[in-house]
Short mmCIF file of C-alpha atoms and ligand atoms in Angstrom, two decimals:
data_model
loop_
_atom_site.label_atom_id
_atom_site.label_comp_id
_atom_site.label_asym_id
_atom_site.label_seq_id
_atom_site.Cartn_x
_atom_site.Cartn_y
_atom_site.Cartn_z
CA MET A 1 34.89 -104.52 -73.02
CA GLN A 2 31.59 -102.64 -73.30
CA VAL A 3 32.07 -101.16 -69.90
CA ARG A 4 35.56 -100.04 -70.69
CA ILE A 5 34.41 -98.17 -73.80
CA CYS A 6 31.72 -96.54 -71.77
CA LEU A 7 34.12 -95.44 -69.14
CA LEU A 8 36.37 -94.11 -71.74
CA LEU A 9 33.53 -92.16 -73.36
CA LEU A 10 32.47 -90.89 -69.94
CA PHE A 11 36.04 -89.78 -69.35
CA ILE A 12 36.25 -87.96 -72.61
CA SER A 13 32.94 -86.21 -72.33
CA SER A 14 33.64 -85.19 -68.79
CA CYS A 15 36.85 -83.75 -69.90
CA ASN A 16 35.13 -81.75 -72.62
CA TYR A 17 32.56 -80.54 -70.21
CA THR A 18 35.27 -79.23 -67.92
CA VAL A 19 36.94 -77.44 -70.81
CA ILE A 20 33.70 -75.68 -71.83
CA LYS A 21 32.88 -74.73 -68.24
CA GLU A 22 36.35 -73.30 -67.72
CA GLU A 23 36.04 -71.29 -70.96
CA MET A 24 32.69 -69.89 -69.91
CA ARG A 25 34.06 -69.08 -66.48
CA PRO A 26 37.61 -67.95 -67.00
CA PHE A 27 38.39 -68.42 -63.32
CA LYS A 28 36.60 -69.07 -60.12
CA VAL A 29 34.26 -66.20 -59.09
CA SER A 30 33.83 -65.95 -55.32
CA GLU A 31 30.35 -66.53 -53.84
CA ALA A 32 30.74 -63.25 -51.97
CA LEU A 33 31.21 -61.38 -55.27
CA LEU A 34 28.45 -63.32 -56.94
CA ASN A 35 26.04 -62.18 -54.22
CA SER A 36 27.13 -58.62 -53.94
CA VAL A 37 27.75 -57.60 -57.58
CA SER A 38 25.44 -55.00 -59.06
CA PHE A 39 24.96 -53.19 -62.40
CA ASN A 40 26.39 -50.04 -60.83
CA GLN A 41 29.67 -51.93 -60.03
CA VAL A 42 29.91 -53.40 -63.44
CA LYS A 43 29.31 -50.08 -65.02
CA ILE A 44 31.97 -48.35 -63.05
CA GLU A 45 34.60 -51.02 -63.04
CA VAL A 46 34.12 -52.31 -66.58
CA PHE A 47 31.77 -50.59 -68.97
CA ASN A 48 32.90 -47.06 -68.24
CA ASN A 49 36.52 -48.00 -68.84
CA LYS A 50 36.32 -50.33 -71.75
CA CYS A 51 32.93 -50.03 -73.47
CA ILE A 52 30.94 -46.79 -72.98
CA SER A 53 32.90 -44.72 -75.54
CA CYS A 54 31.52 -47.05 -78.20
CA HIS A 55 28.35 -48.19 -76.47
CA GLY A 56 26.89 -45.03 -74.95
CA ASN A 57 23.31 -43.90 -75.29
CA SER A 58 23.46 -43.48 -79.04
CA GLY A 59 24.23 -46.97 -80.38
CA ASN A 60 22.36 -50.30 -80.88
CA VAL A 61 24.06 -51.78 -77.88
CA ASN A 62 23.52 -49.25 -75.01
CA LEU A 63 25.35 -50.04 -71.84
CA GLU A 64 24.45 -46.80 -69.94
CA SER A 65 21.54 -48.20 -67.90
CA HIS A 66 20.66 -51.44 -66.34
CA ARG A 67 17.43 -51.75 -68.32
CA ALA A 68 19.29 -51.22 -71.67
CA ALA A 69 22.29 -53.41 -70.86
CA TYR A 70 20.25 -56.23 -69.43
CA GLN A 71 18.53 -56.95 -72.89
CA HIS A 72 22.00 -57.72 -74.24
CA LEU A 73 23.12 -60.00 -71.39
CA GLU A 74 23.58 -63.09 -73.58
CA ASN A 75 25.50 -61.12 -76.24
CA ILE A 76 27.68 -59.46 -73.71
CA ARG A 77 28.54 -62.84 -72.31
CA ARG A 78 29.34 -64.21 -75.68
CA SER A 79 31.33 -61.33 -76.98
CA THR A 80 33.47 -60.73 -73.82
CA LEU A 81 33.83 -64.16 -72.19
CA ILE A 82 33.57 -66.67 -74.95
CA LYS A 83 34.61 -65.16 -78.36
CA LYS A 84 36.42 -62.23 -76.70
CA THR A 85 35.62 -59.95 -79.65
CA MET A 86 34.77 -57.10 -77.13
CA PRO A 87 36.17 -54.72 -76.22
CA LYS A 88 37.32 -53.69 -79.68
CA SER A 89 40.63 -52.13 -80.76
CA PRO A 90 42.01 -49.59 -79.92
CA TYR A 91 40.78 -50.63 -76.42
CA PRO A 92 42.96 -53.21 -74.67
CA ALA A 93 41.47 -56.52 -73.52
CA LEU A 94 39.72 -56.86 -70.22
CA ASN A 95 42.10 -57.28 -67.36
CA ARG A 96 41.65 -59.98 -64.68
CA ARG A 97 39.68 -57.76 -62.26
CA GLU A 98 37.40 -56.62 -65.00
CA LEU A 99 36.75 -60.19 -66.14
CA GLU A 100 36.04 -61.30 -62.66
CA VAL A 101 33.38 -58.53 -61.94
CA LEU A 102 31.81 -58.99 -65.36
CA SER A 103 31.72 -62.76 -65.04
CA ALA A 104 30.18 -62.58 -61.59
CA TRP A 105 27.48 -60.21 -62.87
CA ILE A 106 26.61 -62.48 -65.81
CA GLU A 107 26.64 -65.52 -63.63
CA ALA A 108 24.33 -63.88 -61.13
CA GLY A 109 21.91 -63.24 -63.96
CA GLY A 110 22.62 -59.60 -64.65
CA PRO A 111 21.09 -58.15 -61.62
CA ASP A 112 20.46 -54.44 -61.10
CA LYS A 113 20.94 -54.51 -57.24
CA PRO A 114 23.09 -57.08 -55.30
CA LEU A 115 21.37 -60.55 -54.88
CA ASN A 116 22.05 -60.56 -51.17
CA GLY A 117 19.85 -57.45 -50.75
CA SER A 118 22.60 -55.43 -49.13
CA ASP A 119 22.52 -51.69 -49.79
CA GLU A 120 25.23 -50.92 -52.22
CA PRO A 121 27.22 -47.85 -51.69
CA GLU A 122 25.84 -45.19 -53.99
CA ILE A 123 28.73 -44.87 -56.39
CA GLU A 124 27.76 -41.89 -58.52
CA ASP A 125 29.21 -41.38 -61.87
CA GLU A 126 31.41 -38.24 -61.52
CA ALA A 127 30.32 -35.59 -63.90
CA ILE A 128 33.10 -34.00 -65.93
CA GLN A 129 34.64 -30.94 -64.41
CA PRO A 130 36.53 -28.07 -66.08
CA THR A 131 39.81 -29.16 -64.59
CA TYR A 132 42.82 -30.79 -66.29
CA ALA A 133 42.52 -33.97 -64.19
CA SER A 134 38.86 -34.53 -65.03
CA ILE A 135 39.34 -33.75 -68.76
CA LYS A 136 42.33 -36.03 -68.93
CA LYS A 137 40.41 -38.89 -67.19
CA ASN A 138 37.07 -38.48 -69.06
CA VAL A 139 38.04 -37.36 -72.50
CA ILE A 140 41.78 -37.69 -73.33
CA ASP A 141 42.38 -41.04 -71.67
CA MET A 142 39.14 -42.46 -72.98
CA LYS A 143 39.02 -41.05 -76.53
CA CYS A 144 42.46 -39.82 -77.61
CA ILE A 145 45.46 -41.45 -75.92
CA SER A 146 45.21 -44.86 -77.61
CA CYS A 147 46.71 -43.08 -80.73
CA HIS A 148 48.31 -39.99 -79.26
CA ARG A 149 50.89 -41.70 -77.07
CA PRO A 150 54.43 -42.86 -77.70
CA GLY A 151 54.24 -45.68 -80.20
CA GLY A 152 50.63 -44.86 -81.06
CA GLU A 153 49.64 -44.06 -84.65
CA ALA A 154 49.57 -40.26 -84.02
CA ASP A 155 52.55 -40.16 -81.55
CA ARG A 156 53.76 -37.10 -83.66
CA ILE A 157 51.29 -35.18 -81.62
CA PRO A 158 51.54 -36.50 -77.91
CA LEU A 159 48.68 -35.66 -75.71
CA ASN A 160 50.00 -37.45 -72.62
CA THR A 161 50.61 -34.59 -70.15
CA ARG A 162 49.44 -30.98 -69.58
CA GLU A 163 52.82 -29.86 -70.85
CA ASP A 164 52.25 -31.71 -74.19
CA LEU A 165 48.89 -29.97 -74.53
CA LEU A 166 50.41 -26.48 -73.87
CA ASP A 167 53.42 -27.06 -76.21
CA PRO A 168 53.26 -23.92 -78.40
CA THR A 169 54.48 -25.82 -81.57
CA TYR A 170 50.99 -27.45 -82.07
CA GLU A 171 48.69 -24.97 -80.32
CA ILE A 172 46.67 -27.88 -78.97
CA VAL A 173 45.65 -25.62 -76.09
CA VAL A 174 46.03 -21.91 -76.20
CA PRO A 175 45.25 -20.69 -72.69
CA HIS A 176 42.21 -18.28 -72.57
CA ASP A 177 41.50 -18.88 -76.26
CA PRO A 178 39.35 -21.98 -76.93
CA ASP A 179 38.68 -20.95 -80.53
CA PHE A 180 42.27 -21.05 -81.45
CA SER A 181 42.99 -24.30 -79.51
CA GLY A 182 43.46 -27.35 -81.73
CA LEU A 183 41.83 -29.42 -79.08
CA MET A 184 38.52 -27.60 -79.47
CA ILE A 185 38.79 -27.36 -83.26
CA VAL A 186 39.19 -31.05 -83.93
CA ILE A 187 36.21 -32.18 -81.80
CA GLU A 188 33.64 -30.05 -83.56
CA PRO A 189 31.61 -31.73 -86.31
CA GLY A 190 32.87 -30.70 -89.66
CA ALA A 191 36.46 -30.31 -88.55
CA ARG A 192 39.05 -30.78 -91.27
CA LYS A 193 40.55 -33.63 -89.13
CA PHE A 194 37.72 -34.65 -86.90
CA MET A 195 38.87 -36.37 -83.66
CA PRO A 196 38.54 -39.07 -82.63
CA PRO A 197 38.49 -40.18 -86.25
CA THR A 198 35.05 -41.40 -87.20
CA ASP A 199 36.34 -44.83 -88.39
CA SER A 200 38.06 -45.54 -85.01
CA GLY A 201 34.60 -46.47 -83.61
CA ILE A 202 35.39 -44.20 -80.61
CA SER A 203 32.32 -42.01 -79.81
CA PRO A 204 32.59 -38.24 -80.36
CA VAL A 205 33.28 -35.92 -77.53
CA THR A 206 29.91 -34.97 -75.95
CA GLU A 207 28.44 -31.39 -75.50
CA GLU A 208 28.99 -31.66 -71.78
CA GLU A 209 32.60 -32.63 -72.25
CA LYS A 210 33.13 -29.85 -74.86
CA ASN A 211 31.64 -27.29 -72.38
CA ALA A 212 34.07 -28.43 -69.68
CA ILE A 213 37.04 -28.25 -72.04
CA ARG A 214 35.92 -24.79 -73.23
CA THR A 215 35.63 -23.46 -69.70
CA TRP A 216 38.97 -24.98 -68.61
CA ILE A 217 40.76 -23.25 -71.53
CA GLU A 218 38.89 -19.94 -70.96
CA ASN A 219 40.04 -20.03 -67.36
CA GLY A 220 43.63 -20.37 -68.37
CA ALA A 221 44.08 -24.15 -68.69
CA LEU A 222 45.59 -24.49 -65.29
C1 HEC B 1 36.14 -49.24 -80.05
C2 HEC B 1 34.75 -49.43 -80.01
C3 HEC B 1 34.11 -50.55 -79.17
C4 HEC B 1 34.37 -50.91 -77.82
C5 HEC B 1 35.45 -50.19 -77.02
C6 HEC B 1 33.49 -51.93 -77.54
N1 HEC B 1 32.74 -52.27 -78.53
FE1 HEC B 1 31.15 -53.62 -78.52
N2 HEC B 1 30.78 -53.23 -80.50
C7 HEC B 1 31.44 -52.27 -81.24
C8 HEC B 1 30.92 -52.27 -82.61
C9 HEC B 1 31.37 -51.40 -83.74
C10 HEC B 1 29.95 -53.26 -82.64
C11 HEC B 1 28.95 -53.80 -83.78
C12 HEC B 1 29.69 -54.41 -84.83
C13 HEC B 1 30.41 -55.68 -84.46
O1 HEC B 1 29.66 -56.63 -83.90
O2 HEC B 1 31.51 -55.94 -84.64
C14 HEC B 1 29.89 -53.85 -81.24
C15 HEC B 1 28.98 -54.87 -80.90
C16 HEC B 1 28.83 -55.31 -79.59
C17 HEC B 1 27.82 -56.16 -79.14
C18 HEC B 1 26.70 -56.83 -79.95
C19 HEC B 1 27.29 -57.74 -80.97
C20 HEC B 1 27.96 -59.00 -80.52
O3 HEC B 1 29.16 -59.12 -80.71
O4 HEC B 1 27.17 -59.79 -79.81
C21 HEC B 1 27.98 -56.36 -77.79
C22 HEC B 1 27.10 -57.25 -76.82
C23 HEC B 1 29.12 -55.49 -77.40
N3 HEC B 1 29.57 -54.90 -78.49
C24 HEC B 1 29.61 -55.37 -76.05
C25 HEC B 1 30.65 -54.70 -75.69
C26 HEC B 1 31.21 -54.70 -74.44
C27 HEC B 1 30.66 -55.39 -73.22
C28 HEC B 1 32.36 -53.85 -74.38
C29 HEC B 1 33.31 -53.54 -73.28
C30 HEC B 1 33.81 -54.65 -72.60
C31 HEC B 1 32.49 -53.36 -75.79
N4 HEC B 1 31.52 -53.97 -76.55
C32 HEC B 1 33.46 -52.54 -76.26
C33 HEC B 1 32.47 -51.37 -80.84
C34 HEC B 1 33.04 -51.45 -79.59
C1 HEC B 2 42.25 -43.80 -83.76
C2 HEC B 2 43.36 -42.94 -83.61
C3 HEC B 2 43.19 -41.48 -83.11
C4 HEC B 2 42.42 -41.09 -82.01
C5 HEC B 2 41.59 -41.98 -81.06
C6 HEC B 2 42.57 -39.75 -81.96
N1 HEC B 2 43.39 -39.23 -82.89
FE1 HEC B 2 43.94 -37.29 -83.16
N2 HEC B 2 45.01 -37.89 -84.82
C7 HEC B 2 45.15 -39.15 -85.29
C8 HEC B 2 45.94 -39.06 -86.60
C9 HEC B 2 46.34 -40.35 -87.33
C10 HEC B 2 46.27 -37.75 -86.75
C11 HEC B 2 47.17 -37.20 -87.87
C12 HEC B 2 48.56 -37.23 -87.28
C13 HEC B 2 49.50 -36.55 -88.32
O1 HEC B 2 49.08 -35.70 -89.14
O2 HEC B 2 50.64 -37.03 -88.26
C14 HEC B 2 45.69 -36.97 -85.69
C15 HEC B 2 45.78 -35.58 -85.60
C16 HEC B 2 45.31 -34.87 -84.56
C17 HEC B 2 45.49 -33.44 -84.31
C18 HEC B 2 46.23 -32.47 -85.30
C19 HEC B 2 45.18 -32.08 -86.42
C20 HEC B 2 45.78 -31.30 -87.44
O3 HEC B 2 45.08 -30.37 -87.88
O4 HEC B 2 46.84 -31.64 -87.86
C21 HEC B 2 44.92 -33.05 -83.15
C22 HEC B 2 44.88 -31.75 -82.52
C23 HEC B 2 44.37 -34.29 -82.58
N3 HEC B 2 44.64 -35.36 -83.44
C24 HEC B 2 43.66 -34.35 -81.46
C25 HEC B 2 42.96 -35.49 -80.97
C26 HEC B 2 42.09 -35.54 -79.88
C27 HEC B 2 41.87 -34.26 -78.96
C28 HEC B 2 41.57 -36.68 -79.73
C29 HEC B 2 40.54 -37.23 -78.76
C30 HEC B 2 39.36 -36.50 -78.58
C31 HEC B 2 42.20 -37.55 -80.84
N4 HEC B 2 42.99 -36.75 -81.50
C32 HEC B 2 41.93 -38.92 -80.94
C33 HEC B 2 44.60 -40.29 -84.67
C34 HEC B 2 43.79 -40.27 -83.56
#
């Protein structure tokens, strides 16, 4: 009798244990990834897409550099893998690949360079360029599109394509004339309708990004 209860307890507790382990580790991370993952990879595949616009250099939780992000390793684990409170709306949840890379990095102990000592390919963060493709990727898709897309809360003013931006109805982009372009006006502090809205939690357009947008419009918004 005693033995049976014991076995039963053992069974229940091992069951629980598995459940918790599974929860912490949403799926199996390969040894190869565990050994090769680096901060740079996490930054480019996860943080830049889903976190940086709210956790850049300015805030409490800074995910720009290894030194800064590493201090928050435990909180990053809790908020992304356990409680899943991050990323926050309007950003969509982490996809499978992002979860895999982030889980591997956290399980590896948050290393800067790969544990296996391999030379990681230098993946440089691409600086913003005064081109439509770069502005779309770095600003519009990151800071605007979640609301300004079909079905979004500001779908009245779509910002999906270059044609949307150049549509004369709204004067979002007036080629050669940045000061009359809605896109420039709304991103300046003090704008009547400041974008992205302050209460969205999305970080403002940076000076570097503004300069690229201004140059692109001055050059004819091609
Ligand atoms: C839309 C904005 C936004 C995005 C995107 C976002 N966060 Fe946050 N995050 C916040 C805000 C605001 C707080 C502080 C208030 C709070 O805890 O709700 C916060 C708090 C945190 C904290 C500290 C508090 C805690 O919960 O432990 C961590 C760690 C964190 N975020 C990590 C991340 C990571 C990692 C991502 C990307 C996968 C991410 N966040 C994406 C807005 C955001
Ligand atoms: C969190 C949602 C949200 C985000 C993110 C957002 N907007 Fe908006 N935007 C709105 C809403 C809501 C309106 C008002 C729509 C209306 O009047 O129907 C608006 C209005 C505008 C307008 C028209 C302003 C006017 O004077 O009527 C422009 C231009 C604009 N947004 C550009 C942007 C740009 C550029 C970004 C990114 C840098 C951005 N928005 C990010 C919600 C958002």
